[in-house]
């Protein structure tokens, strides 16, 4: 009996030793396969805005640094930090108190940007928990606000399943939104009890590329931002046939959770574009509807800068809603001299209200960028000319960025 006990104990010890050795080996392998995350961006931004005697001038930099491990037990760890520094601070960062200047929402911050675990043990399924980046479709409803120096991230549990061919189901539960304004801002963190659900299906159709999308976004920001809470249900379709692409999207939004205003508003967006040999032309019409001029359709988690003009007049939808008739022309060329890629584009917008017939104004936007390996140079301009909404506003950016 004693001999058997000793033998069993020895066998257990050897087994544990082998298991520990395997774990150590797996951990060492995961660490040896770690990939660095490193990106640097230096940006000048100037703002000339009606109603301010002084223009805003900002020179800021952002360093993003971190790593993602290799897989151990089908799980990867990703960690990265953002560090934003200001060198010329003649602007209202939203937390520095310099309200005599127009807003440039790039405060100085040092923040944990992402801390997430992703597990792929279930076939065709990725489960991510922790502070993470969530970008859905074109960022119109949910995005990371990647244009600003401090990224928007989400403390969330996210499940992405692709077990059915052509179908991607993406569902997240979000319990905190980490907004671009940083931890020192009273609006830098939103407690959340929100659900983001998105399903996209690529239809197997010969000769065309057809994608259908359905989504439901139940946004509950509790006491931090009850006026931003809403429930939104929508559908979208994108059809590409040769050089032509047609897109259409519709959504219905209403009050939800602690939203203090009862409302019901519609959204729709239609566009057609033509792309060939580096040239692209696009025309579209987007409507964020209003409920009798009391409250309008809104997308508080979107990458808003990418929509309705780079001058950022409509980051919050006016109560009377917004209609945006827009057209874009872009030219992209690869391998031009020393540049790997050069792109220029311009967009014009004609803005009006959805209720009341107001002519808000017009805007012209232009961008030029050049890529040399991992380095990108960019200049950007926005000119909003007011009619019946706000005042004139011009913005100018010059930027250089590098990513590992």
XYZ file of C-alpha atoms in Angstrom:
404
model
C 0.000 0.000 0.000
C 2.794 2.300 0.992
C 4.662 1.406 -2.189
C 1.548 2.056 -4.273
C 1.059 5.445 -2.590
C 4.659 6.396 -3.253
C 4.344 5.256 -6.865
C 1.094 7.190 -7.328
C 2.574 10.282 -5.723
C 5.635 10.054 -7.937
C 3.470 9.613 -11.028
C 1.342 12.630 -10.037
C 4.459 14.703 -9.464
C 5.836 13.732 -12.854
C 2.474 14.500 -14.483
C 2.246 17.908 -12.819
C 5.828 18.619 -13.747
C 5.112 17.759 -17.383
C 1.924 19.863 -17.328
C 3.795 22.786 -15.785
C 6.542 22.352 -18.341
C 3.962 22.402 -21.131
C 2.377 25.541 -19.674
C 5.765 27.223 -19.387
C 6.601 26.155 -22.938
C 3.236 27.454 -24.171
C 3.715 30.749 -22.360
C 7.241 31.130 -23.677
C 6.004 30.435 -27.204
C 3.165 32.955 -26.840
C 5.589 35.615 -25.619
C 8.139 34.830 -28.314
C 5.408 35.298 -30.926
C 4.299 38.632 -29.453
C 3.845 41.439 -31.966
C 4.682 45.026 -31.003
C 2.156 47.840 -31.377
C 3.811 51.174 -32.051
C 2.484 54.240 -33.849
C 3.396 57.937 -33.716
C 1.363 60.860 -35.055
C 2.267 64.574 -35.066
C -0.518 66.982 -36.040
C -1.126 70.694 -36.506
C -4.752 71.847 -36.373
C -6.012 75.383 -36.862
C -9.599 76.581 -36.447
C -11.102 79.908 -37.555
C -14.632 80.030 -36.137
C -17.237 82.789 -36.158
C -17.968 84.095 -32.669
C -14.362 83.836 -31.442
C -11.875 86.706 -31.531
C -8.963 84.263 -31.426
C -8.275 81.350 -33.739
C -7.380 77.971 -32.273
C -3.874 76.637 -32.878
C -2.929 73.147 -31.729
C 0.248 71.152 -32.218
C -0.147 67.729 -30.649
C 1.413 64.300 -30.823
C 0.180 60.843 -30.008
C 2.271 57.786 -29.220
C 0.490 54.430 -29.134
C 2.553 51.568 -27.732
C 1.842 48.022 -26.652
C 1.908 44.402 -27.773
C -0.209 41.393 -28.674
C 0.981 37.951 -27.597
C 0.848 34.778 -29.606
C -1.788 32.206 -28.724
C -1.757 30.111 -25.543
C -4.721 27.793 -25.005
C -6.338 29.545 -27.993
C -6.132 32.876 -26.159
C -4.249 36.062 -27.007
C -3.548 39.065 -24.777
C -3.428 42.587 -26.236
C -2.316 45.664 -24.290
C -1.635 49.181 -25.532
C -1.403 52.710 -24.147
C -1.983 56.159 -25.655
C 0.118 59.174 -24.718
C -1.040 62.550 -26.082
C 1.168 65.621 -25.653
C 0.485 69.249 -26.612
C 3.283 71.587 -27.772
C 1.174 74.559 -28.881
C -1.931 74.826 -26.703
C -3.869 77.810 -27.997
C -7.117 75.849 -28.130
C -9.981 74.612 -25.982
C -9.247 70.936 -25.363
C -12.600 70.643 -23.490
C -10.779 70.234 -20.145
C -8.019 72.898 -20.107
C -10.362 75.838 -19.425
C -9.170 77.866 -22.444
C -12.687 78.697 -23.598
C -11.592 81.867 -25.416
C -10.515 79.565 -28.259
C -12.540 77.226 -30.497
C -12.570 73.550 -29.534
C -9.927 71.077 -30.661
C -10.884 67.957 -28.669
C -7.368 66.582 -28.187
C -6.572 66.892 -24.459
C -3.268 65.773 -23.007
C -3.763 62.238 -21.701
C -1.874 59.130 -20.709
C -4.320 56.248 -20.848
C -4.681 52.525 -21.009
C -6.196 52.300 -24.467
C -6.826 48.562 -24.740
C -6.495 45.564 -22.423
C -8.224 42.547 -23.882
C -8.225 38.764 -24.034
C -9.426 37.050 -27.214
C -10.289 33.349 -27.171
C -10.932 31.247 -30.284
C -11.545 27.839 -28.675
C -15.014 27.609 -30.220
C -14.840 26.906 -33.940
C -15.442 29.955 -36.158
C -15.961 32.102 -33.052
C -13.885 34.827 -31.401
C -14.756 35.956 -27.873
C -13.082 39.151 -26.674
C -13.366 40.532 -23.161
C -11.870 43.719 -21.765
C -11.118 47.206 -23.034
C -11.244 46.974 -26.803
C -11.782 48.676 -30.132
C -15.193 48.142 -31.757
C -15.859 49.288 -35.323
C -19.084 48.188 -36.993
C -19.714 48.546 -40.732
C -18.501 52.019 -41.788
C -18.430 53.472 -38.221
C -21.670 55.392 -38.842
C -23.258 54.007 -35.688
C -20.357 52.496 -33.728
C -16.678 53.368 -34.178
C -13.391 54.235 -32.502
C -13.204 57.944 -33.480
C -9.784 57.166 -34.913
C -9.294 60.680 -36.284
C -8.854 62.215 -32.836
C -5.610 61.733 -30.935
C -7.231 59.823 -28.045
C -9.138 56.813 -29.341
C -12.629 55.804 -28.204
C -12.696 52.277 -26.781
C -15.228 50.058 -25.052
C -15.134 47.933 -21.903
C -17.097 45.056 -23.323
C -17.726 41.382 -23.942
C -17.824 40.751 -27.684
C -18.686 37.570 -29.590
C -18.095 37.270 -33.345
C -19.312 34.102 -35.080
C -18.715 33.045 -38.702
C -19.931 29.440 -38.595
C -22.365 29.963 -41.486
C -20.634 30.628 -44.791
C -20.946 34.268 -45.769
C -22.596 35.268 -42.480
C -20.907 37.258 -39.708
C -22.809 37.723 -36.450
C -21.285 40.302 -34.094
C -22.786 40.909 -30.638
C -21.313 43.004 -27.811
C -22.354 43.920 -24.303
C -20.791 47.257 -23.303
C -20.556 48.363 -19.674
C -18.373 51.454 -20.213
C -17.527 53.785 -23.093
C -14.071 55.378 -22.864
C -14.523 58.549 -24.862
C -11.962 60.793 -26.574
C -12.084 63.479 -23.860
C -10.072 61.424 -21.374
C -10.467 60.400 -17.767
C -10.163 63.977 -16.440
C -13.305 65.056 -18.288
C -16.736 64.682 -16.664
C -17.868 63.300 -20.042
C -14.777 61.140 -20.573
C -16.414 57.955 -19.318
C -19.972 56.778 -19.824
C -21.300 53.970 -17.684
C -23.225 51.713 -20.003
C -25.693 48.864 -20.052
C -25.758 48.621 -23.835
C -26.068 45.878 -26.438
C -24.648 46.156 -29.971
C -25.848 43.512 -32.434
C -24.866 43.378 -36.091
C -25.317 40.617 -38.684
C -23.816 40.812 -42.163
C -24.431 38.348 -44.988
C -22.535 38.225 -48.270
C -25.026 36.870 -50.783
C -23.535 34.247 -53.129
C -24.519 35.901 -56.405
C -22.517 35.403 -59.589
C -21.176 38.520 -61.255
C -22.112 40.921 -58.444
C -21.054 41.561 -54.862
C -24.161 41.880 -52.677
C -23.990 42.381 -48.900
C -27.014 42.591 -46.614
C -26.794 43.881 -43.039
C -29.185 44.017 -40.118
C -28.466 45.723 -36.808
C -29.893 46.576 -33.410
C -28.188 49.012 -31.040
C -29.710 49.316 -27.564
C -27.865 52.195 -25.902
C -28.323 52.744 -22.176
C -25.879 55.241 -20.683
C -27.596 55.305 -17.310
C -27.011 58.462 -15.249
C -23.911 59.626 -17.168
C -25.699 60.534 -20.417
C -29.388 59.586 -20.324
C -30.176 62.016 -23.171
C -27.933 59.930 -25.448
C -29.767 56.671 -24.707
C -31.841 55.199 -27.536
C -32.830 52.021 -29.325
C -32.073 51.722 -33.038
C -33.046 48.980 -35.485
C -31.968 49.013 -39.089
C -31.093 47.282 -42.356
C -28.602 48.017 -45.122
C -27.668 46.723 -48.560
C -24.584 47.232 -50.710
C -24.421 46.063 -54.324
C -21.222 46.230 -56.375
C -21.387 45.479 -60.074
C -18.223 46.239 -61.993
C -17.242 49.874 -61.407
C -20.629 50.786 -59.885
C -21.568 50.496 -56.210
C -25.054 51.153 -54.856
C -25.696 51.497 -51.124
C -28.871 51.996 -49.129
C -29.527 52.010 -45.385
C -32.582 52.605 -43.222
C -33.006 52.739 -39.440
C -35.685 53.568 -36.905
C -34.755 55.116 -33.545
C -36.789 55.770 -30.407
C -36.377 56.505 -26.706
C -34.901 53.799 -24.479
C -33.852 53.280 -20.862
C -33.583 56.628 -19.006
C -33.972 58.813 -22.113
C -36.041 61.767 -20.795
C -37.709 62.585 -24.143
C -40.207 60.335 -25.888
C -39.379 60.389 -29.593
C -39.426 58.410 -32.805
C -37.139 59.294 -35.725
C -36.034 57.766 -39.022
C -32.651 57.565 -40.726
C -31.825 56.766 -44.317
C -28.806 57.028 -46.551
C -28.529 56.248 -50.263
C -25.489 56.599 -52.503
C -24.082 55.541 -55.848
C -20.404 55.560 -56.775
C -18.271 54.843 -59.825
C -14.661 53.667 -59.436
C -12.170 52.838 -62.181
C -8.386 53.062 -62.591
C -7.854 55.059 -59.402
C -10.707 57.482 -60.023
C -13.858 57.470 -57.900
C -16.933 59.668 -58.008
C -19.748 59.397 -55.490
C -23.043 61.143 -54.819
C -25.237 60.506 -51.811
C -28.087 61.725 -49.677
C -28.244 61.148 -45.915
C -31.116 62.054 -43.595
C -31.133 62.052 -39.796
C -34.806 62.614 -39.130
C -36.544 64.635 -36.439
C -39.652 64.030 -34.356
C -41.568 67.298 -34.918
C -38.441 69.370 -34.273
C -38.230 68.204 -30.643
C -35.524 65.545 -30.859
C -33.586 64.067 -33.759
C -31.921 60.809 -34.717
C -28.404 60.626 -33.223
C -25.374 58.320 -33.295
C -23.341 59.093 -30.139
C -20.929 56.146 -30.563
C -20.067 56.872 -34.205
C -16.840 58.157 -35.708
C -18.715 61.384 -36.332
C -15.883 63.326 -37.971
C -16.119 61.033 -40.999
C -19.699 62.112 -41.728
C -21.521 65.375 -42.503
C -18.397 67.440 -43.052
C -14.911 67.671 -41.567
C -15.709 71.058 -39.988
C -17.664 69.095 -37.343
C -20.746 71.299 -37.239
C -23.037 68.314 -36.801
C -21.370 66.114 -34.182
C -24.703 66.445 -32.396
C -27.763 66.347 -34.639
C -29.840 69.568 -34.426
C -33.305 69.063 -32.940
C -34.828 69.778 -36.362
C -32.785 66.956 -37.887
C -30.267 67.016 -40.723
C -30.351 66.375 -44.465
C -27.004 66.132 -46.248
C -26.727 66.060 -50.040
C -23.083 65.361 -50.852
C -20.727 64.558 -53.693
C -17.116 63.341 -53.666
C -14.381 62.965 -56.268
C -11.121 61.175 -55.456
C -7.995 60.171 -57.369
C -5.592 57.511 -56.095
C -2.257 56.684 -57.717
C 0.236 54.014 -56.668
C 4.006 54.188 -57.103
C 4.376 57.858 -57.943
C 8.064 58.727 -57.751
C 9.289 57.838 -54.261
C 5.727 57.609 -52.935
C 4.013 54.249 -52.598
C 0.626 55.949 -52.838
C -0.802 59.414 -53.417
C -4.473 60.256 -52.922
C -6.437 63.487 -53.250
C -10.151 63.992 -52.822
C -12.721 66.714 -52.415
C -16.285 66.679 -51.080
C -19.108 69.204 -51.198
C -22.087 69.180 -48.818
C -25.424 70.977 -48.902
C -27.002 70.876 -45.426
C -30.622 71.519 -44.491
C -33.046 70.674 -41.698
C -35.410 67.713 -41.777
C -38.149 69.745 -40.080
C -38.964 73.393 -40.728
C -37.297 73.866 -44.117
C -34.143 75.625 -42.842
C -31.116 75.904 -45.128
C -28.216 75.219 -42.752
C -25.318 75.959 -45.086
C -22.710 74.415 -47.383
C -19.274 72.920 -46.902
C -16.237 72.082 -49.006
C -13.671 69.546 -47.771
C -10.350 68.552 -49.343
C -7.627 66.046 -48.435
C -4.243 65.151 -49.910
C -2.044 62.363 -48.584
C 1.125 60.562 -49.584
C 2.510 57.287 -48.209
C 6.189 56.424 -48.128
C 6.558 52.970 -46.628
C 5.257 53.179 -43.057
C 5.143 56.991 -43.051
C 2.123 59.025 -44.171
C 1.943 62.773 -44.825
C -1.480 64.441 -44.884
C -2.978 67.893 -45.349
C -6.683 68.540 -44.928
C -9.043 71.505 -45.187
C -12.696 72.156 -44.313
C -14.735 75.292 -45.089
C -18.290 75.584 -43.751
C -20.320 78.557 -44.977
C -23.326 79.166 -42.739
C -26.785 80.177 -43.853
C -29.351 79.473 -41.116
C -27.260 77.373 -38.709
C -24.298 78.388 -36.516
C -21.546 80.509 -38.105
C -18.788 80.161 -40.677
C -15.965 77.796 -39.747
C -12.677 76.889 -41.423
C -10.291 74.160 -40.299
C -6.818 73.211 -41.487
C -4.677 70.185 -40.620
C -1.136 69.085 -41.428
C 0.027 65.718 -40.169
C 2.778 63.138 -40.351
C 2.294 59.637 -38.952
C 4.297 56.439 -38.707
C 3.155 52.943 -37.755
C 5.260 49.863 -37.122
